[in-house]
């Protein structure tokens, strides 16, 4: 069965709204709720996650686009008007993670919060958002693999191909489920982030090998090289986390303020 999905969901005053954007935004909204819950458990205010997203999301999206354009410069150099055409797709998650992490690092320094703790809370939500967002590739009929005879293959342009967006989506959701359950028994600093880097590195390495639209550095697939770096980084971080076994950061100031507020209300009531 061939899939011919109209990438345009609807139009508002003549402006086309793409499924790609709707799916990505939906993924971010859903995933943010899990991070919000964990931040509140750690003593932060309800809106703390939105403060982070306000800083990280724009930089991450620009970074994802920059990364994609950089490695597709033959096309975008000849068509500069398309560089900012986000709605048609073309976001590279590795660029988004890199630039988003830089923004998060600056935010953490300003707020004097250990960045590794912010990342530990954020990575389960990040990988869930990735899993949901991959369906945007399906809507655009992109990020698929080469020809296959497997029964779950999908037909695009008359050819039955690997649904690599689906492989990665399922893998991302499994990583998410593992991380949120692992955190309950192993909340120590750094482990969540380490496992994310290792698990996603392995997943993306193998999925990328099936794709037909990879970005390249010479003859090497960029995403596979980055995935190797991810795994090594994650392994090193996990060894460090196991050795140090540090407790997670809790926002005691916020907790103290809340307790003080409660006492004030009790006094005023009396």
Short mmCIF file of C-alpha atoms in Angstrom, two decimals:
data_model
loop_
_atom_site.label_atom_id
_atom_site.label_comp_id
_atom_site.label_asym_id
_atom_site.label_seq_id
_atom_site.Cartn_x
_atom_site.Cartn_y
_atom_site.Cartn_z
CA UNK A 1 0.00 0.00 0.00
CA UNK A 2 1.44 3.34 -1.04
CA UNK A 3 1.29 6.30 1.31
CA UNK A 4 0.45 9.61 -0.30
CA UNK A 5 -0.03 12.02 2.59
CA UNK A 6 -0.59 15.69 1.96
CA UNK A 7 2.11 17.37 4.08
CA UNK A 8 -0.15 20.42 4.46
CA UNK A 9 -2.62 19.91 7.31
CA UNK A 10 -4.69 23.04 6.71
CA UNK A 11 -4.46 26.72 5.80
CA UNK A 12 -5.08 29.80 7.92
CA UNK A 13 -5.63 32.99 5.94
CA UNK A 14 -3.76 31.42 3.04
CA UNK A 15 -0.79 30.31 5.17
CA UNK A 16 -0.07 26.60 4.89
CA UNK A 17 0.33 24.75 8.20
CA UNK A 18 2.34 21.56 7.81
CA UNK A 19 1.80 18.28 9.63
CA UNK A 20 5.56 18.27 10.23
CA UNK A 21 5.33 21.35 12.45
CA UNK A 22 2.15 20.20 14.21
CA UNK A 23 3.67 16.83 15.10
CA UNK A 24 6.93 18.32 16.37
CA UNK A 25 5.12 20.90 18.52
CA UNK A 26 2.80 18.19 19.86
CA UNK A 27 5.81 16.07 20.79
CA UNK A 28 7.43 18.97 22.64
CA UNK A 29 4.24 19.78 24.58
CA UNK A 30 3.67 16.16 25.65
CA UNK A 31 7.31 15.54 26.53
CA UNK A 32 7.57 18.77 28.53
CA UNK A 33 4.96 17.50 30.99
CA UNK A 34 7.23 14.65 32.09
CA UNK A 35 10.13 17.03 32.66
CA UNK A 36 7.82 19.42 34.51
CA UNK A 37 6.71 16.66 36.88
CA UNK A 38 10.31 15.70 37.67
CA UNK A 39 11.43 19.30 38.17
CA UNK A 40 8.57 19.89 40.62
CA UNK A 41 9.61 16.76 42.54
CA UNK A 42 13.08 18.29 42.78
CA UNK A 43 11.79 21.50 44.31
CA UNK A 44 11.44 23.75 41.25
CA UNK A 45 8.43 25.88 40.39
CA UNK A 46 5.75 24.61 38.02
CA UNK A 47 6.82 26.96 35.25
CA UNK A 48 10.55 26.22 35.49
CA UNK A 49 10.43 23.86 32.49
CA UNK A 50 8.89 26.62 30.38
CA UNK A 51 11.67 29.01 31.34
CA UNK A 52 14.15 26.43 30.06
CA UNK A 53 12.24 25.76 26.86
CA UNK A 54 11.98 29.49 26.17
CA UNK A 55 15.78 29.61 26.07
CA UNK A 56 16.68 26.21 24.66
CA UNK A 57 14.03 25.59 22.01
CA UNK A 58 14.73 28.55 19.68
CA UNK A 59 18.48 27.91 19.79
CA UNK A 60 17.97 24.17 19.33
CA UNK A 61 15.71 24.64 16.30
CA UNK A 62 18.12 27.11 14.71
CA UNK A 63 20.98 24.72 15.43
CA UNK A 64 19.10 21.81 13.89
CA UNK A 65 18.49 23.85 10.76
CA UNK A 66 22.06 25.15 10.64
CA UNK A 67 23.43 21.60 10.87
CA UNK A 68 21.19 20.39 8.05
CA UNK A 69 21.93 23.36 5.80
CA UNK A 70 25.67 23.06 6.46
CA UNK A 71 25.81 19.50 5.18
CA UNK A 72 23.45 20.21 2.28
CA UNK A 73 25.20 23.39 1.21
CA UNK A 74 25.38 22.40 -2.46
CA UNK A 75 21.60 22.82 -2.60
CA UNK A 76 21.13 25.70 -0.17
CA UNK A 77 24.08 27.62 -1.53
CA UNK A 78 22.32 27.61 -4.89
CA UNK A 79 18.89 28.25 -3.30
CA UNK A 80 19.50 30.65 -0.39
CA UNK A 81 15.81 31.58 -0.23
CA UNK A 82 15.13 28.05 1.07
CA UNK A 83 17.51 28.23 4.01
CA UNK A 84 14.83 29.47 6.40
CA UNK A 85 12.02 27.38 4.94
CA UNK A 86 11.55 25.34 8.12
CA UNK A 87 8.04 24.25 7.22
CA UNK A 88 9.23 21.96 4.44
CA UNK A 89 11.40 19.93 6.81
CA UNK A 90 15.14 19.70 7.06
CA UNK A 91 16.03 19.68 10.77
CA UNK A 92 18.99 17.59 11.94
CA UNK A 93 18.49 16.39 15.51
CA UNK A 94 22.23 16.24 16.22
CA UNK A 95 22.57 19.94 15.50
CA UNK A 96 19.55 20.65 17.67
CA UNK A 97 21.02 18.69 20.58
CA UNK A 98 24.42 20.37 20.23
CA UNK A 99 23.17 23.94 20.11
CA UNK A 100 20.39 23.25 22.61
CA UNK A 101 22.97 21.86 25.04
CA UNK A 102 25.08 24.99 24.64
CA UNK A 103 22.03 27.13 25.44
CA UNK A 104 21.23 24.92 28.42
CA UNK A 105 24.81 25.22 29.67
CA UNK A 106 24.62 29.03 29.59
CA UNK A 107 21.25 28.92 31.35
CA UNK A 108 22.60 26.55 34.02
CA UNK A 109 25.62 28.78 34.66
CA UNK A 110 23.39 31.83 35.02
CA UNK A 111 21.04 30.04 37.43
CA UNK A 112 23.94 28.32 39.24
CA UNK A 113 22.43 24.87 38.75
CA UNK A 114 24.62 21.89 37.74
CA UNK A 115 23.99 21.33 34.04
CA UNK A 116 24.23 17.56 34.40
CA UNK A 117 21.18 17.62 36.68
CA UNK A 118 19.20 19.67 34.17
CA UNK A 119 20.18 17.22 31.46
CA UNK A 120 19.25 14.23 33.62
CA UNK A 121 15.73 15.62 33.93
CA UNK A 122 15.49 16.69 30.29
CA UNK A 123 16.83 13.67 28.37
CA UNK A 124 13.84 11.35 28.89
CA UNK A 125 11.57 14.11 27.59
CA UNK A 126 14.00 14.83 24.76
CA UNK A 127 13.99 11.26 23.48
CA UNK A 128 10.18 11.07 23.78
CA UNK A 129 9.86 14.27 21.74
CA UNK A 130 12.23 12.73 19.18
CA UNK A 131 10.06 9.61 19.00
CA UNK A 132 6.89 11.60 18.40
CA UNK A 133 8.60 14.05 16.07
CA UNK A 134 9.79 11.27 13.75
CA UNK A 135 6.22 10.95 12.52
CA UNK A 136 6.69 14.35 10.96
CA UNK A 137 9.12 12.63 8.59
CA UNK A 138 6.34 10.18 7.72
CA UNK A 139 4.03 13.07 6.88
CA UNK A 140 6.71 14.50 4.57
CA UNK A 141 7.51 11.07 3.03
CA UNK A 142 11.15 11.51 4.04
CA UNK A 143 13.79 9.89 6.26
CA UNK A 144 12.93 6.43 4.93
CA UNK A 145 15.26 3.57 4.09
CA UNK A 146 16.15 1.64 0.98
CA UNK A 147 14.11 -1.06 -0.76
CA UNK A 148 12.86 -4.01 1.30
CA UNK A 149 10.55 -7.00 1.00
CA UNK A 150 9.72 -7.07 4.69
CA UNK A 151 5.97 -7.13 5.42
CA UNK A 152 6.08 -3.86 7.36
CA UNK A 153 7.74 -1.96 4.55
CA UNK A 154 5.92 1.10 3.21
CA UNK A 155 5.53 2.09 -0.43
CA UNK A 156 6.83 5.53 -1.38
CA UNK A 157 7.04 6.62 -5.03
CA UNK A 158 6.18 3.09 -6.10
CA UNK A 159 9.00 1.44 -4.13
CA UNK A 160 8.59 -0.62 -0.94
CA UNK A 161 11.12 0.76 1.55
CA UNK A 162 12.23 0.46 5.17
CA UNK A 163 10.14 2.76 7.43
CA UNK A 164 13.26 3.98 9.24
CA UNK A 165 11.33 6.85 10.83
CA UNK A 166 9.21 4.14 12.51
CA UNK A 167 12.27 2.16 13.64
CA UNK A 168 13.73 5.20 15.30
CA UNK A 169 10.39 6.30 16.75
CA UNK A 170 9.83 2.93 18.41
CA UNK A 171 13.43 2.86 19.63
CA UNK A 172 13.11 6.37 21.08
CA UNK A 173 9.93 5.48 22.97
CA UNK A 174 11.59 2.35 24.41
CA UNK A 175 14.55 4.43 25.57
CA UNK A 176 12.13 6.89 27.17
CA UNK A 177 10.27 4.13 29.03
CA UNK A 178 13.54 2.63 30.23
CA UNK A 179 14.88 5.98 31.45
CA UNK A 180 11.84 7.02 33.48
CA UNK A 181 11.71 3.61 35.15
CA UNK A 182 15.47 3.45 35.69
CA UNK A 183 15.41 6.87 37.36
CA UNK A 184 13.10 5.60 40.12
CA UNK A 185 15.71 3.10 41.29
CA UNK A 186 18.90 4.90 40.21
CA UNK A 187 18.44 8.65 40.57
CA UNK A 188 22.12 9.47 41.07
CA UNK A 189 23.67 12.28 39.06
CA UNK A 190 24.69 11.68 35.45
CA UNK A 191 23.26 8.22 34.79
CA UNK A 192 20.18 9.36 32.87
CA UNK A 193 22.23 11.49 30.51
CA UNK A 194 24.85 8.77 30.07
CA UNK A 195 22.31 6.10 29.18
CA UNK A 196 20.58 8.44 26.74
CA UNK A 197 23.80 9.14 24.86
CA UNK A 198 24.75 5.46 24.70
CA UNK A 199 21.30 4.12 23.82
CA UNK A 200 20.44 6.78 21.25
CA UNK A 201 23.94 6.53 19.78
CA UNK A 202 23.48 2.80 19.15
CA UNK A 203 19.93 3.22 17.85
CA UNK A 204 20.75 6.01 15.44
CA UNK A 205 23.92 4.31 14.20
CA UNK A 206 22.02 1.27 12.94
CA UNK A 207 18.94 3.15 11.72
CA UNK A 208 21.14 5.60 9.82
CA UNK A 209 22.74 2.70 7.97
CA UNK A 210 19.36 1.96 6.37
CA UNK A 211 18.48 5.52 5.36
CA UNK A 212 18.83 6.92 1.86
CA UNK A 213 18.94 10.62 2.77
CA UNK A 214 21.95 10.71 5.10
CA UNK A 215 24.15 13.76 5.49
CA UNK A 216 27.79 13.01 4.68
CA UNK A 217 31.30 14.09 5.55
CA UNK A 218 33.15 12.83 2.51
CA UNK A 219 32.06 9.21 2.15
CA UNK A 220 31.09 8.82 5.82
CA UNK A 221 27.60 9.26 7.21
CA UNK A 222 27.64 12.23 9.58
CA UNK A 223 25.00 10.80 11.91
CA UNK A 224 26.93 7.55 12.34
CA UNK A 225 30.11 9.42 13.24
CA UNK A 226 28.21 11.53 15.76
CA UNK A 227 26.55 8.38 17.14
CA UNK A 228 29.97 6.87 17.85
CA UNK A 229 30.95 10.06 19.69
CA UNK A 230 27.68 9.90 21.62
CA UNK A 231 28.34 6.34 22.74
CA UNK A 232 31.90 7.08 23.86
CA UNK A 233 30.76 10.22 25.68
CA UNK A 234 27.91 8.34 27.34
CA UNK A 235 30.13 5.46 28.39
CA UNK A 236 32.67 7.82 29.95
CA UNK A 237 29.92 9.71 31.76
CA UNK A 238 28.34 6.49 33.03
CA UNK A 239 31.66 5.27 34.46
CA UNK A 240 32.10 8.65 36.17
CA UNK A 241 28.53 8.53 37.54
CA UNK A 242 28.99 5.01 38.89
CA UNK A 243 32.26 5.96 40.54
CA UNK A 244 31.01 9.21 42.12
CA UNK A 245 27.45 8.05 42.85
CA UNK A 246 26.40 11.63 43.63
CA UNK A 247 22.83 12.46 44.68
CA UNK A 248 20.70 14.54 42.31
CA UNK A 249 20.40 18.30 42.79
CA UNK A 250 17.33 19.59 44.62
CA UNK A 251 16.28 23.22 44.60
CA UNK A 252 16.28 23.75 48.37
CA UNK A 253 15.83 27.52 48.07
CA UNK A 254 12.55 27.08 46.25
CA UNK A 255 11.41 24.55 48.82
CA UNK A 256 12.35 26.88 51.67
CA UNK A 257 10.45 29.73 50.03
CA UNK A 258 7.37 27.56 49.64
CA UNK A 259 7.53 26.47 53.26
CA UNK A 260 7.95 30.09 54.37
CA UNK A 261 4.95 31.04 52.27
CA UNK A 262 2.87 28.33 53.91
CA UNK A 263 3.86 29.54 57.37
CA UNK A 264 2.98 33.14 56.45
CA UNK A 265 -0.45 32.04 55.28
CA UNK A 266 -1.01 30.12 58.51
CA UNK A 267 0.02 33.13 60.62
CA UNK A 268 -2.22 35.49 58.63
CA UNK A 269 -5.11 33.07 58.95
CA UNK A 270 -4.75 32.92 62.72
#
